[in-house]
PDB file of C-alpha atoms and ligand atoms in Angstrom:
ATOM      1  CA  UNK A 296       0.000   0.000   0.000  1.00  0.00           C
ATOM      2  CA  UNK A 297      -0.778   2.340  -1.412  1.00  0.00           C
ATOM      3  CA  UNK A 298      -1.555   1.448  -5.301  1.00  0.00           C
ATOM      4  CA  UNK A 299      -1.151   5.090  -7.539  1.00  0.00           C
ATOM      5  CA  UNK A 300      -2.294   4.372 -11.053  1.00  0.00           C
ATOM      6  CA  UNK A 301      -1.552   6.481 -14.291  1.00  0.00           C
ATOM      7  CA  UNK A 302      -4.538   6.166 -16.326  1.00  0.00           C
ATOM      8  CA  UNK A 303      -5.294   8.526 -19.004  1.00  0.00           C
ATOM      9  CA  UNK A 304      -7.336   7.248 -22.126  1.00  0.00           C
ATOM     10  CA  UNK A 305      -5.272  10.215 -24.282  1.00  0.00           C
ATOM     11  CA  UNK A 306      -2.511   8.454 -25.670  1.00  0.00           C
ATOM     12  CA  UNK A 307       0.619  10.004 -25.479  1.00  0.00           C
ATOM     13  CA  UNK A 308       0.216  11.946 -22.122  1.00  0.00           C
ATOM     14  CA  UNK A 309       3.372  11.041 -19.970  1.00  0.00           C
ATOM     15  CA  UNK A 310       1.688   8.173 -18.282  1.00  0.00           C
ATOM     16  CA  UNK A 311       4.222   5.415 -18.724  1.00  0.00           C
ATOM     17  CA  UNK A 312       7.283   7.725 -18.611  1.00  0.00           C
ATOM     18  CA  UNK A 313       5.654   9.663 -15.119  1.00  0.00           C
ATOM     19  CA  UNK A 314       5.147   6.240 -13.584  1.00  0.00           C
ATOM     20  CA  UNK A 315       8.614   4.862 -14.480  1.00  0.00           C
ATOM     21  CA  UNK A 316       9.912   8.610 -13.072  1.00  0.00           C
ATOM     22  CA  UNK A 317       8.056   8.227  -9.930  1.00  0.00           C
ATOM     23  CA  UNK A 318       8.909   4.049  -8.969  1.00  0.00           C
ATOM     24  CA  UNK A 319      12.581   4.218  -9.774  1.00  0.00           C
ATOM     25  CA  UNK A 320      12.424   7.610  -7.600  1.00  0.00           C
ATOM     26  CA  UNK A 321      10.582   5.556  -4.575  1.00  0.00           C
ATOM     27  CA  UNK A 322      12.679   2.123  -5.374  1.00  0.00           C
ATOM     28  CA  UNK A 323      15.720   4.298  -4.228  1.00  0.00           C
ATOM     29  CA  UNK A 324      14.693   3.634  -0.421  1.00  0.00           C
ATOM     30  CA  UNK A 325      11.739   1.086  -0.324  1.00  0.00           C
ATOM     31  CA  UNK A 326      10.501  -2.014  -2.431  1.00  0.00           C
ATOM     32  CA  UNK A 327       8.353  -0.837  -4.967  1.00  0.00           C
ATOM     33  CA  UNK A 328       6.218  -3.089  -7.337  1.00  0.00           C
ATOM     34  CA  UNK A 329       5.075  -1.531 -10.617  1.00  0.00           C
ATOM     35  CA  UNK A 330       2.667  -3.459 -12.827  1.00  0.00           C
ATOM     36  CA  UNK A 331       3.195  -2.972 -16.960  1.00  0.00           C
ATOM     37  CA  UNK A 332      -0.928  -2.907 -17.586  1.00  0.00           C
ATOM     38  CA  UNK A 333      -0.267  -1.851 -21.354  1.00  0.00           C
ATOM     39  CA  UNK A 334      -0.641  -4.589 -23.529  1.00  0.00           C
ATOM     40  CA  UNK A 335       2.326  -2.799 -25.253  1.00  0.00           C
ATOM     41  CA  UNK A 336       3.992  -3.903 -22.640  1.00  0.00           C
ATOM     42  CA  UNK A 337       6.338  -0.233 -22.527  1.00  0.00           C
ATOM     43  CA  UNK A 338       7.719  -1.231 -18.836  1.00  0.00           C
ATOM     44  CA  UNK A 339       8.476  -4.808 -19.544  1.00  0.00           C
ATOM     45  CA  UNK A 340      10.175  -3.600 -22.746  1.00  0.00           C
ATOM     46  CA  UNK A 341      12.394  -1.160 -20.675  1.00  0.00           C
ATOM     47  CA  UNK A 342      13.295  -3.767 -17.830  1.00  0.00           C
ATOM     48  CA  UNK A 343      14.243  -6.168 -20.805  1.00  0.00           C
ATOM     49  CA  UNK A 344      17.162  -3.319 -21.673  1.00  0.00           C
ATOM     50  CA  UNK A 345      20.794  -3.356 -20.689  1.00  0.00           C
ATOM     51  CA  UNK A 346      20.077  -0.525 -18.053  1.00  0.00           C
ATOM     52  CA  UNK A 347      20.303  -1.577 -14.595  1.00  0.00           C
ATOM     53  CA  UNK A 348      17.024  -2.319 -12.872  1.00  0.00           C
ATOM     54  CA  UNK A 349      16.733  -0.781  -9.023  1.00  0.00           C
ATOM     55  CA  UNK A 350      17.295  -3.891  -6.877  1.00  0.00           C
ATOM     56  CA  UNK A 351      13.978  -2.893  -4.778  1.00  0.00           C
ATOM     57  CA  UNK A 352      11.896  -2.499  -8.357  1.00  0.00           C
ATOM     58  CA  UNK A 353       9.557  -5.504  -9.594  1.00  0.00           C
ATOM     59  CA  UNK A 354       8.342  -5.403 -12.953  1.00  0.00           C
ATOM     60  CA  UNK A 355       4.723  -7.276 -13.570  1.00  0.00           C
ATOM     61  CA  UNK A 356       3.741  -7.751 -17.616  1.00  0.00           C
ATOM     62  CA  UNK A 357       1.082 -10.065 -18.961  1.00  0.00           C
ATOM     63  CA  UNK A 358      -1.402  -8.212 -17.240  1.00  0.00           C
ATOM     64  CA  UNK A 359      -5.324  -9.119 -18.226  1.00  0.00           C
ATOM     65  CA  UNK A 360      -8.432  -8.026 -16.904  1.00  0.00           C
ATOM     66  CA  UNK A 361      -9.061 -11.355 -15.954  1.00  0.00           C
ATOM     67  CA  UNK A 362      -6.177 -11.199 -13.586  1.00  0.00           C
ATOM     68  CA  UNK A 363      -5.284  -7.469 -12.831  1.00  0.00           C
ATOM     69  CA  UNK A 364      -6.996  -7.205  -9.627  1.00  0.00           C
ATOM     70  CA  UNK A 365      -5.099 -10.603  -7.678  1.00  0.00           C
ATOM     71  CA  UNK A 366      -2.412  -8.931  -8.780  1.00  0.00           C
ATOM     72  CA  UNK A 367      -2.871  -5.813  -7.346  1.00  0.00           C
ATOM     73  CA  UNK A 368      -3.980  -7.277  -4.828  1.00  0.00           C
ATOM     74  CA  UNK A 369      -0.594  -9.705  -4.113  1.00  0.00           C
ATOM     75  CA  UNK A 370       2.184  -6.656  -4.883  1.00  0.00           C
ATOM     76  CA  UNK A 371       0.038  -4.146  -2.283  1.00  0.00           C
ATOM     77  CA  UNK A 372       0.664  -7.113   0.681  1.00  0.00           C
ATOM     78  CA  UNK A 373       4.401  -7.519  -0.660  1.00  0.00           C
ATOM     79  CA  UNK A 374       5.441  -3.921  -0.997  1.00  0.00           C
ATOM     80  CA  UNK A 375       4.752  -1.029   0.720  1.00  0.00           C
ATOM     81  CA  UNK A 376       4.196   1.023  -2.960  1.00  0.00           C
ATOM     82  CA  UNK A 377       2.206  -0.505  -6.112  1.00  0.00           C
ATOM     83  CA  UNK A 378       2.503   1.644  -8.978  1.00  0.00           C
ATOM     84  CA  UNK A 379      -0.013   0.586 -12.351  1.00  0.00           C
ATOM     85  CA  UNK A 380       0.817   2.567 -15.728  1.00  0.00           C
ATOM     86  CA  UNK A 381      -2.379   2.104 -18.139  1.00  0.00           C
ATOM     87  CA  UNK A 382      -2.683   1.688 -21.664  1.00  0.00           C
ATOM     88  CA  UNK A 383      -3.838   4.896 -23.652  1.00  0.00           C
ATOM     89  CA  UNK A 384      -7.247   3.562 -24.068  1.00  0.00           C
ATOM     90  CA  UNK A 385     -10.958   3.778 -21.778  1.00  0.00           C
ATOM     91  CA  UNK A 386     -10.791  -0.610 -21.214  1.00  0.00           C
ATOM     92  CA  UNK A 387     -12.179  -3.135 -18.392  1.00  0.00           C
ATOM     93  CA  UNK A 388      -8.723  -3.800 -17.420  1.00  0.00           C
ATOM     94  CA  UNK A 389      -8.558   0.396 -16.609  1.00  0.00           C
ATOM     95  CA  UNK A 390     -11.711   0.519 -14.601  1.00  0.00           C
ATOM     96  CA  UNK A 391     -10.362  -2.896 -12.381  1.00  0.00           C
ATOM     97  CA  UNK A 392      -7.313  -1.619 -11.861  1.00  0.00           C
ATOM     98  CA  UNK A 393      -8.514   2.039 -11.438  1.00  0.00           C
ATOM     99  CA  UNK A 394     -11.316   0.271  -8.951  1.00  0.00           C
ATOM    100  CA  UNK A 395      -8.096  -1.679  -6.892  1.00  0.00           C
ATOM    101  CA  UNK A 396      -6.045   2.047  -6.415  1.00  0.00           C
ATOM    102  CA  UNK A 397      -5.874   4.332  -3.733  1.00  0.00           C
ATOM    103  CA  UNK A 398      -5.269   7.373  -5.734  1.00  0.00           C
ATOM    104  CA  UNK A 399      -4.856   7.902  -9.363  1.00  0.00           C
ATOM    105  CA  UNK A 400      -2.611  10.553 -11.297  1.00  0.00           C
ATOM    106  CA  UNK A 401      -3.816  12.007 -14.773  1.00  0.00           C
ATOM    107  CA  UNK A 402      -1.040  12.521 -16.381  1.00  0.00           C
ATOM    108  CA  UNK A 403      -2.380  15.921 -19.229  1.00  0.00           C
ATOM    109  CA  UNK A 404      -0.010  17.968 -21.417  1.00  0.00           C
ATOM    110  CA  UNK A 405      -0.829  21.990 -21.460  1.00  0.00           C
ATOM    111  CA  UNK A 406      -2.575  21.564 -24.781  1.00  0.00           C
ATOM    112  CA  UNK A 407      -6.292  22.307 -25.078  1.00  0.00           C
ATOM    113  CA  UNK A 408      -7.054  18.962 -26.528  1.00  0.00           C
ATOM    114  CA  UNK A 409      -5.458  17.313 -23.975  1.00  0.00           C
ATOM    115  CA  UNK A 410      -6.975  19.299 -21.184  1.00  0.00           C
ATOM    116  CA  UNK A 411     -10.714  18.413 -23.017  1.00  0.00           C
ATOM    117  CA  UNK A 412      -9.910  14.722 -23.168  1.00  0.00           C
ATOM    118  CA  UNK A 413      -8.619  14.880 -19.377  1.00  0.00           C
ATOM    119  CA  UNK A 414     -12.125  16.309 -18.429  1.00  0.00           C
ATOM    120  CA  UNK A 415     -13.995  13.500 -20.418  1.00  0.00           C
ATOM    121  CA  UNK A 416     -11.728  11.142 -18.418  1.00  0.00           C
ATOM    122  CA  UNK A 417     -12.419  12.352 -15.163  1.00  0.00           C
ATOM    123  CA  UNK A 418     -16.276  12.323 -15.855  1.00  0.00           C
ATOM    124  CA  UNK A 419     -15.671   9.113 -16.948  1.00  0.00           C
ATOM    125  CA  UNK A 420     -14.253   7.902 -13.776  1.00  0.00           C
ATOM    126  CA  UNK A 421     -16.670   9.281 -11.645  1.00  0.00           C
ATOM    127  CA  UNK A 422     -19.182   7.161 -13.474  1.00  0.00           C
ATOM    128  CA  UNK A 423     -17.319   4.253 -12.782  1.00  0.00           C
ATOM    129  CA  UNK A 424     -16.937   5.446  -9.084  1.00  0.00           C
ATOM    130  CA  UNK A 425     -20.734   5.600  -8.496  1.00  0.00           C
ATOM    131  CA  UNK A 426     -21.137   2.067 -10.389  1.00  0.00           C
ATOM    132  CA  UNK A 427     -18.061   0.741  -7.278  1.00  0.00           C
ATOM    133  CA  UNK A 428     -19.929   2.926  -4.370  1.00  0.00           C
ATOM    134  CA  UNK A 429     -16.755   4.081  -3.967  1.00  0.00           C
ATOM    135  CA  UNK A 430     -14.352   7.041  -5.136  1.00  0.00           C
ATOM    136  CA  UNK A 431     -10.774   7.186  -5.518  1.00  0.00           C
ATOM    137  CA  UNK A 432      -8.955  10.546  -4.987  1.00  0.00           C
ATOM    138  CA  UNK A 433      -7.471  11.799  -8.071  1.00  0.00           C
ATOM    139  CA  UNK A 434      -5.357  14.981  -9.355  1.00  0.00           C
ATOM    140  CA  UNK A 435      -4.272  16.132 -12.696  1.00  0.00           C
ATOM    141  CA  UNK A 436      -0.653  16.519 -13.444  1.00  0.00           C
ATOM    142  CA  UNK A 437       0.998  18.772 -16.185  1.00  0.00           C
ATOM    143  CA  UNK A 438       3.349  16.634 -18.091  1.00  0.00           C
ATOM    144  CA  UNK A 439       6.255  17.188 -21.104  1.00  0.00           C
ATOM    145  CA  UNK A 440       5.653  21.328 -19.928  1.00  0.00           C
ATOM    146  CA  UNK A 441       8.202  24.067 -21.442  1.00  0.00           C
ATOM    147  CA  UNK A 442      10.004  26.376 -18.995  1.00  0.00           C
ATOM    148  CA  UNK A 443       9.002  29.153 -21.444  1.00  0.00           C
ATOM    149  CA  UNK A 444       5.164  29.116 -21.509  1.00  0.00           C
ATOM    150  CA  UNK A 445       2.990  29.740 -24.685  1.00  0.00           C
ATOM    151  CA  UNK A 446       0.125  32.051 -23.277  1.00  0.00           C
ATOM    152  CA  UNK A 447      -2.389  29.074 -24.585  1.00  0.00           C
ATOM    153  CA  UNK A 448      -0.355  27.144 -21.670  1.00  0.00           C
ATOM    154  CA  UNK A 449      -0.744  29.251 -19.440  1.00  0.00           C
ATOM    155  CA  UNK A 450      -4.782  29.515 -19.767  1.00  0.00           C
ATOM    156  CA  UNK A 451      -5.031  25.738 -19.494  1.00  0.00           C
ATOM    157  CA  UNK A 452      -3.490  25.468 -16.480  1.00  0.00           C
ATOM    158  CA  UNK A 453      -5.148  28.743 -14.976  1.00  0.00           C
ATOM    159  CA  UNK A 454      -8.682  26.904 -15.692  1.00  0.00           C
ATOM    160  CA  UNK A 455      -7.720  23.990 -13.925  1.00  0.00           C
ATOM    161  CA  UNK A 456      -6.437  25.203 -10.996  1.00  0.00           C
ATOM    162  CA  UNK A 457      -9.420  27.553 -10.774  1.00  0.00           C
ATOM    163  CA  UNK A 458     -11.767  24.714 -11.115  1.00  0.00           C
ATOM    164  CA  UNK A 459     -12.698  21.847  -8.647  1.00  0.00           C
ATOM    165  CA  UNK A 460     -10.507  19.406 -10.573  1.00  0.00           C
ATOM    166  CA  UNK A 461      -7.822  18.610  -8.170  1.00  0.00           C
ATOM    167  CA  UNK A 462      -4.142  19.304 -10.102  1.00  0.00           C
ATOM    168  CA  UNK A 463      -0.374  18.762  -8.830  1.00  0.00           C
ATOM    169  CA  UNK A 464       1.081  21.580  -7.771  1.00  0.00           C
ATOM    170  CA  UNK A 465       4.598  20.284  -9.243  1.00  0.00           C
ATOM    171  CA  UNK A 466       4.625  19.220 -12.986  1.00  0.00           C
ATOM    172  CA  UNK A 467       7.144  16.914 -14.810  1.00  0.00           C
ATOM    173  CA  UNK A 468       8.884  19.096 -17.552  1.00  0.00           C
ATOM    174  CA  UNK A 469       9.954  18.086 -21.214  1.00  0.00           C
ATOM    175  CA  UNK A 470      13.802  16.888 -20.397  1.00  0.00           C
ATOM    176  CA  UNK A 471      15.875  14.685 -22.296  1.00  0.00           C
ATOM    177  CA  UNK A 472      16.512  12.789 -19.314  1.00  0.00           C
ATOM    178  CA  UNK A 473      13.187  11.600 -18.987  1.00  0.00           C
ATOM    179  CA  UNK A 474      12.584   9.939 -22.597  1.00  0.00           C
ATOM    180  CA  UNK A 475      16.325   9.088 -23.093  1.00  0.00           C
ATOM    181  CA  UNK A 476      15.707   6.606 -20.235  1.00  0.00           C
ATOM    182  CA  UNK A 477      13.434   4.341 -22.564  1.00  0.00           C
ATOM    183  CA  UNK A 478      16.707   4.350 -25.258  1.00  0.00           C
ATOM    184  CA  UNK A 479      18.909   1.979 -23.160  1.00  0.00           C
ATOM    185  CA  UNK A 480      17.165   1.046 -19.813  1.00  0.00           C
ATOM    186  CA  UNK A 481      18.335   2.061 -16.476  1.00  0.00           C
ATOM    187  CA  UNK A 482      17.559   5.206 -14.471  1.00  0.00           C
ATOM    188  CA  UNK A 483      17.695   8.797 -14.565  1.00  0.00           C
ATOM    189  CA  UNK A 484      20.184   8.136 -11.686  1.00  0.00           C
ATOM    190  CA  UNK A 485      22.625   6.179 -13.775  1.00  0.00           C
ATOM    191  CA  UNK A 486      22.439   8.986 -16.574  1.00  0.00           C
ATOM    192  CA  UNK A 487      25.438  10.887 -14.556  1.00  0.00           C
ATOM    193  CA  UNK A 488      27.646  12.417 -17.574  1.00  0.00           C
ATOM    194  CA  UNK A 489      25.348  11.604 -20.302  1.00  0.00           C
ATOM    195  CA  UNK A 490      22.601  14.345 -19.645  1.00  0.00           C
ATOM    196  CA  UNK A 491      22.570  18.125 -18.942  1.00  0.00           C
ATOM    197  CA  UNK A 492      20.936  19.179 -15.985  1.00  0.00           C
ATOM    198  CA  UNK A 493      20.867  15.972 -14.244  1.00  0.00           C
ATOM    199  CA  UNK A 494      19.866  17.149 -10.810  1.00  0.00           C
ATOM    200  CA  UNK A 495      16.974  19.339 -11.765  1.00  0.00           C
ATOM    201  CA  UNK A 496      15.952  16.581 -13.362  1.00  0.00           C
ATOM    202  CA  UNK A 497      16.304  14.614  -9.986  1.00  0.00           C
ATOM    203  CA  UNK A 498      14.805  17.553  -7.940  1.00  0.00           C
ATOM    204  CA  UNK A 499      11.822  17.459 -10.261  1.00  0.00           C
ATOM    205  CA  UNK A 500      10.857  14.057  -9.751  1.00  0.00           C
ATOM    206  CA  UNK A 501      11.173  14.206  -6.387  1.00  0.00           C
ATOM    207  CA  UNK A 502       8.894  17.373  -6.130  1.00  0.00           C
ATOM    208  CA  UNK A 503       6.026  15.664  -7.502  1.00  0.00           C
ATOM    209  CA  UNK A 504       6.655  12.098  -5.411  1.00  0.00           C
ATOM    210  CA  UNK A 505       6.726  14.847  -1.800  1.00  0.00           C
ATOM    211  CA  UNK A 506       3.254  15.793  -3.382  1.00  0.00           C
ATOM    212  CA  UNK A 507       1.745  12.914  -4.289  1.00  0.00           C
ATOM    213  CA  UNK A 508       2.773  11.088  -1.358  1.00  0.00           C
ATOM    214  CA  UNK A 509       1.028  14.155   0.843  1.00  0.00           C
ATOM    215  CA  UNK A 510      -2.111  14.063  -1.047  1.00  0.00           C
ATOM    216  CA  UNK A 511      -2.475  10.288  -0.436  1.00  0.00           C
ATOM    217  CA  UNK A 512      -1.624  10.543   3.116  1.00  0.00           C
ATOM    218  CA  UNK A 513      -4.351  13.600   3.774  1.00  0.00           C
ATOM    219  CA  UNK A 514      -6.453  11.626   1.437  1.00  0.00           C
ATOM    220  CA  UNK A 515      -6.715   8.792   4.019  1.00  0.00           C
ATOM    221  CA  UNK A 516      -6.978  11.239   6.916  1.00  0.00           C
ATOM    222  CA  UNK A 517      -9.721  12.790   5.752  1.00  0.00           C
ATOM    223  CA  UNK A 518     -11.496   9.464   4.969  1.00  0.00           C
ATOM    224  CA  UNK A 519     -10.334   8.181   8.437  1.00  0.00           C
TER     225      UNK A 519
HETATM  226  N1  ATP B 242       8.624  14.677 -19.239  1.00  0.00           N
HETATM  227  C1  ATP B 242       8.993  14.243 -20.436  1.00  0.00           C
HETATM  228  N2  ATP B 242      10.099  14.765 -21.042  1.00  0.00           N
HETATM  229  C2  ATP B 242      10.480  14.330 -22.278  1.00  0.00           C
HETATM  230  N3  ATP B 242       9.820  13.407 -22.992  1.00  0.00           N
HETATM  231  C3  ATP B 242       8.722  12.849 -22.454  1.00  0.00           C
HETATM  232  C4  ATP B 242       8.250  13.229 -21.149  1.00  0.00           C
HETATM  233  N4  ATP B 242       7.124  12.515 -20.875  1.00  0.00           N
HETATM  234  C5  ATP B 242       6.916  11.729 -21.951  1.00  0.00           C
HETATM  235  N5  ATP B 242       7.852  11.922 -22.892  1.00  0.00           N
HETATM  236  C6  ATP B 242       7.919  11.279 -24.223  1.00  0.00           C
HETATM  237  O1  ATP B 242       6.630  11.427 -24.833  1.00  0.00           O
HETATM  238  C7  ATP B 242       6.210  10.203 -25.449  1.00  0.00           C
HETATM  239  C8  ATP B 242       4.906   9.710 -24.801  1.00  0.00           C
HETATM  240  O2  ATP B 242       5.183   9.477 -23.425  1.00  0.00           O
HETATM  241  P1  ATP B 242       4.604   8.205 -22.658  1.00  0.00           P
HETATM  242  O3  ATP B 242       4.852   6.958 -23.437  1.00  0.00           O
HETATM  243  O4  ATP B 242       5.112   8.284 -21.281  1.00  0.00           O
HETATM  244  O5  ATP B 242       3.045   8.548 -22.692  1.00  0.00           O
HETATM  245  P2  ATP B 242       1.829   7.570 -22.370  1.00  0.00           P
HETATM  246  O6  ATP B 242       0.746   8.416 -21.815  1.00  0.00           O
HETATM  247  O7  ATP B 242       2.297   6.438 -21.550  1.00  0.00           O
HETATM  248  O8  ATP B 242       1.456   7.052 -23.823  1.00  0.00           O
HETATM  249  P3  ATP B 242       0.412   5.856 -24.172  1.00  0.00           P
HETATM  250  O9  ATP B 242      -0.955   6.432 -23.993  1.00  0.00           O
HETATM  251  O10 ATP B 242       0.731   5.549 -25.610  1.00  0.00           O
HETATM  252  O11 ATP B 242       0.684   4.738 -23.231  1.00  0.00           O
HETATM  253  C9  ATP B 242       7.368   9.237 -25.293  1.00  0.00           C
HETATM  254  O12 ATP B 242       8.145   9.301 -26.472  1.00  0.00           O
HETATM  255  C10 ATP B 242       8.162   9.779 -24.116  1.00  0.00           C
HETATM  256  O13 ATP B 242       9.551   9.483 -24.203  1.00  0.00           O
HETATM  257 MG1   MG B 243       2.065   4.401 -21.833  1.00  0.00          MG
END
């Protein structure tokens, strides 16, 4: 405990690349389990690499809906953090797993399109919540973002964080470190020499994991 799942049904959004970010981050100090629930199979692919894997990092592939939820189920009594990256696509196997988490980040790019699909998947969710009789906290997070913002940027994320949609206060920006870790495997953390800027890269995903990690905990306080 807890499960965090990346679901967005807008492909492209920074879900598999955020959830790699964030378990190699926590792996660095506790076990961490993180299940590949693409049936692209993105996180199996980059454990299969010459990279090195974290020691405290367990990769799960050949996920189905059939068998997503014991699975869940098995890595939250193993290790004390379950992270699920989901396939680009509204599916059964989404809702189960979605259904098994305690919160769930939606990964959105500062792009109006993105922002409108990110709405349609919340209201999505919320159906599926009232179908469970249960809801699972959820925030948006700005992904890929520029340093320099485009005014059109800027409005998106104004009317979000003006709205009741929950959103990150910290957002993972476009760096090379973060897609160059899909070229060869490994970590951000074994990068050293190979990418500019290493440590804001570092600092950035660790940002977002102090946030997320305080939303869940006053999450559960609040439904205590
Ligand atoms: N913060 C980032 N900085 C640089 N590149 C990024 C960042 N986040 C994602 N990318 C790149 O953007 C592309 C899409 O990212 P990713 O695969 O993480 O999205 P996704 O939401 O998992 O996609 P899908 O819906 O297809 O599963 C990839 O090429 C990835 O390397
Ligand atoms: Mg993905």
């Amino acid at each position: 405990m807890p499960v965090i799942a990346f679901a967005n049904s807008k492909g492209g959004s920074g879900k598999t690349t955020t959830a790699l970010l964030l378990a190699c981050h926590l792996a660095r100090s506790r076990r961490v389990t993180i299940i590949d629930g693409d049936p692209r199979q993105p996180i199996t692919s980059w454990a299969g690499k010459e990279g090195h894997v974290p020691e405290n990092l367990t990769v799960i592939g050949k996920i189905t809906e059939d068998n997503v939820q014991q699975i869940i189920e098995d890595a939250a009594v193993k290790d004390p953090f379950v992270i699920v990256d989901l396939e680009g696509t509204a599916s059964k196997l989404m809702a189960y797993a979605i259904g098994q988490s305690d919160f769930i980040v939606i990964p959105c790019k500062e792009q109006q399109q993105d922002a409108e699909a990110a709405v349609q998947v919340i209201r999505a969710m919320q159906r599926d919540f009232k179908m469970m009789g249960r809801s699972v906290p959820f925030a948006i997070l700005f992904t890929m973002t520029k340093w320099i913002k485009a005014r059109a940027s800027k409005v998106i994320v104004e009317q979000f964080k003006t709205s009741t949609i929950p959103t990150f206060n910290a957002e993972i920006t476009d760096r090379d470190a973060f897609s160059q870790i899909f070229l060869r495997g490994g970590t951000i953390y074994d990068l050293k020499g190979t990418s500019n800027n290493l440590e804001k890269a570092v600092e950035n995903v660790e940002q977002f994991t102090i946030e997320l990690i305080q939303k869940i905990k006053t999450e559960a306080r609040d439904a205590a």
